[in-house]
Every structure is written in C-alpha cells, then in structure tokens.
Coordinates of C-alpha atoms and ligand atoms in Angstrom, one line a residue:
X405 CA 86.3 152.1 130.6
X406 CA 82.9 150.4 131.4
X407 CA 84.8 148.9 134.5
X408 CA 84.4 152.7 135.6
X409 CA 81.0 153.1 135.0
X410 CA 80.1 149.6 136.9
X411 CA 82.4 150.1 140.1
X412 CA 81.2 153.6 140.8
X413 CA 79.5 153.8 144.3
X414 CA 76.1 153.3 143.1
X415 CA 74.0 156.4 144.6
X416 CA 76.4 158.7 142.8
X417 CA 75.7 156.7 139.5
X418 CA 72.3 156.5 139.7
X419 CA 72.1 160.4 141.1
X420 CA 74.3 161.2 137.7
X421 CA 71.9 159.5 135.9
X422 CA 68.9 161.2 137.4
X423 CA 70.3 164.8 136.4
X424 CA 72.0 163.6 133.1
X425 CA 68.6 162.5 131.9
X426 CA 66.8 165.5 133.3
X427 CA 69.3 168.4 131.5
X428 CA 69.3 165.8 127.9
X429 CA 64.9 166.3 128.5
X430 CA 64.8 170.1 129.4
X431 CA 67.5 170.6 126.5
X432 CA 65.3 168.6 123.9
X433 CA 62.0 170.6 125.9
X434 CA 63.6 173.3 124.7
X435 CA 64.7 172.7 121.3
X436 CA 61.3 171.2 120.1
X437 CA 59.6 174.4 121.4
X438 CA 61.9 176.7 119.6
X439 CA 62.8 174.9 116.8
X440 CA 60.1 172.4 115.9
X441 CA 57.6 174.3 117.2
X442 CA 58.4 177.7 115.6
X443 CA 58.9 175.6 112.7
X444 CA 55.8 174.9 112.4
X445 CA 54.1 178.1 113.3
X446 CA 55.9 180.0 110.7
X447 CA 58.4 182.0 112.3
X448 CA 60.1 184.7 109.9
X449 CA 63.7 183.6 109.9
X450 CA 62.5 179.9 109.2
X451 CA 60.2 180.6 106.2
X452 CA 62.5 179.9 103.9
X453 CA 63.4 176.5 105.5
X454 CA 59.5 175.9 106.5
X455 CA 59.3 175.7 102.4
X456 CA 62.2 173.1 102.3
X457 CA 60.8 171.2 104.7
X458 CA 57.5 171.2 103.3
X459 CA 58.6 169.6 99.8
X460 CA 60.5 167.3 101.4
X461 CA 57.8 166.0 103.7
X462 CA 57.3 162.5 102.3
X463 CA 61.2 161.7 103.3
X464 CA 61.2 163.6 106.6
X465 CA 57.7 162.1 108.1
X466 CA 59.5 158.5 108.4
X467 CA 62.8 160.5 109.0
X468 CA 61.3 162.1 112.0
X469 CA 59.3 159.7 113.1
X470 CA 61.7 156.9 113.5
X471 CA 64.0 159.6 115.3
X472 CA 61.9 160.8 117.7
X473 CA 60.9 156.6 118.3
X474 CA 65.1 156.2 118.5
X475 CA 65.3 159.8 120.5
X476 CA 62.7 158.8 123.1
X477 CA 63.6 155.0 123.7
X478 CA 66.4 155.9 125.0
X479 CA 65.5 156.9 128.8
X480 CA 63.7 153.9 128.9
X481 CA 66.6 151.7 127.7
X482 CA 69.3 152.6 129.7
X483 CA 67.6 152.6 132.9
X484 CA 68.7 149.7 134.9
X485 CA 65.6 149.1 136.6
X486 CA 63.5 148.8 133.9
X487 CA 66.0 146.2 132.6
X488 CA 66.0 144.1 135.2
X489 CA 62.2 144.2 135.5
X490 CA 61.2 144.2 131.7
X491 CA 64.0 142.3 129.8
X492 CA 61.9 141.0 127.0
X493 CA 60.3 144.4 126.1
X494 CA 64.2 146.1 126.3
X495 CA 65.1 143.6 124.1
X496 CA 62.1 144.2 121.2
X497 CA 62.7 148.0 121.8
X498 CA 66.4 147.4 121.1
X499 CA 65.3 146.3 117.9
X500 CA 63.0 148.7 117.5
X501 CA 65.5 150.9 117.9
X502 CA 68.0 149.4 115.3
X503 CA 65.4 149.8 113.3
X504 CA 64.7 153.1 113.5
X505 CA 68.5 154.5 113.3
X506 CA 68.5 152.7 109.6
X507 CA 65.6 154.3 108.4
X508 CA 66.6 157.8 110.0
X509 CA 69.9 157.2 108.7
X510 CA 69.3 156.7 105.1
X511 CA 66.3 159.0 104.7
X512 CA 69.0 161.7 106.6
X513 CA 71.3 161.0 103.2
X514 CA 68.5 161.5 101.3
X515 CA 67.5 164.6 102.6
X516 CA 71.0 165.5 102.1
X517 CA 71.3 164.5 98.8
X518 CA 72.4 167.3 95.9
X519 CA 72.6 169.9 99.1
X520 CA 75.9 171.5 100.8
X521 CA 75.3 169.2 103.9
X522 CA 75.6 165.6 102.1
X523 CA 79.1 164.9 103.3
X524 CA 78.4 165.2 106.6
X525 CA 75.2 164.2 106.7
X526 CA 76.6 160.7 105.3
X527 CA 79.1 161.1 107.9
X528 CA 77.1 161.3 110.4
X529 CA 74.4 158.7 109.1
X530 CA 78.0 155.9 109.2
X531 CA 78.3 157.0 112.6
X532 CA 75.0 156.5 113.8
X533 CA 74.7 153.2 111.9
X534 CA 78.4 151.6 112.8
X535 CA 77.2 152.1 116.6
X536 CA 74.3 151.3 116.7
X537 CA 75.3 147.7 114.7
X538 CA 78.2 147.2 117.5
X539 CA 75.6 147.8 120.1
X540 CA 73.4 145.3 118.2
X541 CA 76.3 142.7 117.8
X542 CA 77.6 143.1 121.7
X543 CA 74.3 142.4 122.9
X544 CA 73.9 139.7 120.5
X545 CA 76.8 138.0 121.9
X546 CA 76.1 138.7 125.6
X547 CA 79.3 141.2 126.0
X548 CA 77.0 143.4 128.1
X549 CA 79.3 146.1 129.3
X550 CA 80.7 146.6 125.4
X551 CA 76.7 146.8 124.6
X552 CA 76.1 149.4 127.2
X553 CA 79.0 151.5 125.8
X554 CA 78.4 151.4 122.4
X555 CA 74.5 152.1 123.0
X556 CA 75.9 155.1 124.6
X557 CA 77.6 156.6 121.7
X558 CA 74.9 155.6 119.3
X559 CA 72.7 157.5 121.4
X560 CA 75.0 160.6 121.5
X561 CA 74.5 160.3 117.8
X562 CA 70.8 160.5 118.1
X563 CA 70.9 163.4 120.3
X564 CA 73.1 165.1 118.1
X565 CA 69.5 165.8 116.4
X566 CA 68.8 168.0 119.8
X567 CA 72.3 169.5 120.3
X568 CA 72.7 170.9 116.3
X569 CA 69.7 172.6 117.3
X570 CA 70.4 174.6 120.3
X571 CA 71.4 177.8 118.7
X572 CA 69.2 177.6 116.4
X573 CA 67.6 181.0 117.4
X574 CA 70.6 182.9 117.1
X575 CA 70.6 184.3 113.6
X576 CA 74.0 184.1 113.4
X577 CA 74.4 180.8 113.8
X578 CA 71.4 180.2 111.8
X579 CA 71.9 182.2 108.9
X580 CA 74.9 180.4 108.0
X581 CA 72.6 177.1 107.9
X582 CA 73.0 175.6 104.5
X583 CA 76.2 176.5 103.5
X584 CA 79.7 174.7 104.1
X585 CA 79.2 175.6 107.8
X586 CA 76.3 172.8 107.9
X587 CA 78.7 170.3 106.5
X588 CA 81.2 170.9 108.9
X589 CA 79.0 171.3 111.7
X590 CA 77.1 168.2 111.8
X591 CA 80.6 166.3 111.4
X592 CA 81.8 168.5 114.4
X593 CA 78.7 167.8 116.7
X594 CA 79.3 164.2 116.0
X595 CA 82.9 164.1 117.3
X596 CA 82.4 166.2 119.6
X597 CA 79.3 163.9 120.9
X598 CA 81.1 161.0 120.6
X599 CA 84.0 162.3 122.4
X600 CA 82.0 163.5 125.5
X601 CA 80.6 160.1 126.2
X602 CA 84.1 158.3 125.5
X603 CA 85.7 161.0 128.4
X604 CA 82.4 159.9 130.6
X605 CA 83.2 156.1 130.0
X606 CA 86.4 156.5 131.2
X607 CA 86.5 159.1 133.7
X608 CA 87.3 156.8 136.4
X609 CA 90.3 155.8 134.9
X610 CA 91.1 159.7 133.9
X611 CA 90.7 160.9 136.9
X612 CA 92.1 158.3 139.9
X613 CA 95.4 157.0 139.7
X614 CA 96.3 152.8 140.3
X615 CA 97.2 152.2 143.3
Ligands
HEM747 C1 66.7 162.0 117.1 C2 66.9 161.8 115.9 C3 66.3 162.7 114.8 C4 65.1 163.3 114.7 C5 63.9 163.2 115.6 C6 65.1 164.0 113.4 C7 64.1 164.8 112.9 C8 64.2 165.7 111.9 C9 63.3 166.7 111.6 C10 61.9 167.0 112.4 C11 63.7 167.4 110.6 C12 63.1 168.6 109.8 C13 62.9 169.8 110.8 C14 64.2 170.3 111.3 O1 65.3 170.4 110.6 O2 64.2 170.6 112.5 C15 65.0 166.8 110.2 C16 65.8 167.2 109.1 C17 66.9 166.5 108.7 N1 67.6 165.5 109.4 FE1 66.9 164.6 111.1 N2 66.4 163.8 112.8 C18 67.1 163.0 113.6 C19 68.4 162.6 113.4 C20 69.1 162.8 112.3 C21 70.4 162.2 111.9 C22 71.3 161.4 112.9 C23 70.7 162.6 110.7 C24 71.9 162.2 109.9 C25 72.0 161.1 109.3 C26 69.6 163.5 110.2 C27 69.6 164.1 109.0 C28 68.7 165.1 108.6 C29 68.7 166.0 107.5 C30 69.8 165.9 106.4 C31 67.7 166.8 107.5 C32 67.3 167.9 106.5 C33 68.1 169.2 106.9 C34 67.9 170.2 105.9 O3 67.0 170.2 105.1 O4 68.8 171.1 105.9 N3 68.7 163.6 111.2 N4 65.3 165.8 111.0

C-alpha cells in the first residue's frame, strides 16, 4: 500500500499533499472558532458543557495541550522536505509527539471516566496509542514506509479531535452530546478515520489493475 503512495508521479503527490493539508487547516480553522472559541465566550447552547469543562480543567489543560502539540506537529512531520533537511529535530518531535498521544490518551479516559462516553473514549485512547507505538517501533527499526503509514493513521486519530467537532453547531447533533450517541460516535469517527487513510494508502492498488 505504501508502494502506492511512493511510486505516484511526484507533482501529483506533492499537489495532494498541498490541498490535503490546506482543507485538514481550514477544517480545524473552523472548528477552533466555532467550537473552542464559542466555548469559551459562553455561547448559550454550550453553557452547560462550558460548566463541565470548567471543573474538569486541571485534566483537560495537559489534555489539550499535548493535543494541540500532537495536532500541530503533524504538518511539520510528514512533509518530506523538512525531513530531509531537519532529520534530527523530526526525530525529537517524533518523540515529542509519542509523548503527547500518551498523555492525551490517558487524561481523555479520565475525562471519560464515570460518564456515558467511557467506552469509547477508551476505544479511541487504544487506537490512538496502538498507532502511534507501531509508528514508534517502525521508525525505530528503520522500516520507513511501515513508519509513514502507521504515522498516518495515528494522525487520523488525532484529527478525529477536529472531525467529532464539525457539527458541533447543529443543535441536533449537539444536543444528543453526552448520551449513548457520544459513545458510539467517537468509536465511529475513529473507524471511519482510520478507514479513510487505509483506502488513501492503497488507492493505487484499488484503483489500477496489474499489468
Ligand atoms: C488533537 C488532539 C486533541 C485535542 C487538541 C483535544 C483537546 C480537547 C479539548 C480542548 C477539550 C475540551 C473542550 C472541547 O470538548 O472542545 C477536550 C475534551 C475531551 N477530550 Fe480531547 N483533545 C484531543 C484528542 C482527544 C482524544 C484522541 C481523546 C480520546 C482519547 C480525547 C478525549 C477527550 C474527552 C473524553 C474530553 C471530554 C469530553 C466531555 O467532557 O464530554 N481527546 N479535548
């Protein structure tokens, strides 16, 4: 599947790469405005969470912080350039990194804990740590194209902290926060995120037959 991802002519790569990263930015643009953000200004349908949030603030400061740290390294780590020019600051960012998805991950379950939203929470926490340690491990062992792809679906993880969020302002959607819908929807964002970068891994192979 990597094989895809490395053979591809490489101005259509690195022009898939340019708009990939641009719509992931102006998607997470638009979810800090209008859901951290309004968070923060107290807007009426997130009082009641603005509460939550504000007793649970000595687990979600490190939570956040290392998750924005994992959420905006990523850009910076997957570009190939900056690789190639900067090897020993990718590779104490990579820990950094590791780092960060273990303390997001287990402050996550504890945020979780005694609430609706635990099973999947944990779910998601195993997800985001079981990639992120075979991203580790690959890149440990030099097996660079299995590093590459299992950095991608530990960063679909992460970003499953911007995608949960999107419809966030539709009170529909929101309203049902909290309840079993949260459980199953943070397991279903995280399939469904893994899934997507799996299909992109192998859509060479998908999509053009052996000759
Ligand atoms: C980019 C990575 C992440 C960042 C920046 C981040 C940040 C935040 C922030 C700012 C909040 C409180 C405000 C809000 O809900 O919007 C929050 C809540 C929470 N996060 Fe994360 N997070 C990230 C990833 C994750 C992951 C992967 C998990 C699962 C392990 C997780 C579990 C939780 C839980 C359980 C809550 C509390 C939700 C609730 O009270 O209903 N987060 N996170």
């Amino acid at each position: 599947m990597a094989s895809s991802t490395l053979l591809a002519p490489r101005s259509g790569r690195s022009r898939f790469k340019t708009v990939l990263w641009i719509s992931l930015g102006l998607t997470a643009l638009f979810v800090f405005v209008t859901s951290e953000v309004l968070l923060v200004t107290d807007y009426p349908m997130y009082h009641a969470y603005r509460l939550q949030v504000i007793a649970d603030r000595e687990l979600l400061i490190p939570h956040s912080l290392s998750g924005l740290i994992a959420l905006l390294a990523g850009p910076l780590q997957f570009s190939s350039r900056f690789r190639q020019h900067h090897l020993q600051i990718h590779r104490v960012l990579g820990r950094v990194y590791v780092i960060c998805v273990f303390v997001g991950a287990f402050t996550g379950i504890a945020l979780a804990a005694g609430r609706p939203g635990l099973p999947g929470t944990s779910m998601q926490a195993a997800a985001w740590i079981v990639c992120t340690v075979a991203a580790f491990l690959t890149a440990r062992n030099r097996q660079i194209i299995q590093h590459r792809q299992w950095m991608a679906r530990s960063y679909a993880v992460t970003f499953t902290f911007v995608s949960s969020r999107v419809l966030n302002l539709w009170p529909r959607y929101w309203s049902h926060l909290g309840d079993t819908f949260a459980a199953v929807g943070v397991i279903a964002f995280t399939l469904a995120s893994l899934l997507l970068v799996d299909l992109g891994l192998n859509w060479r192979e998908l999509t053009t037959r052996r000759a």
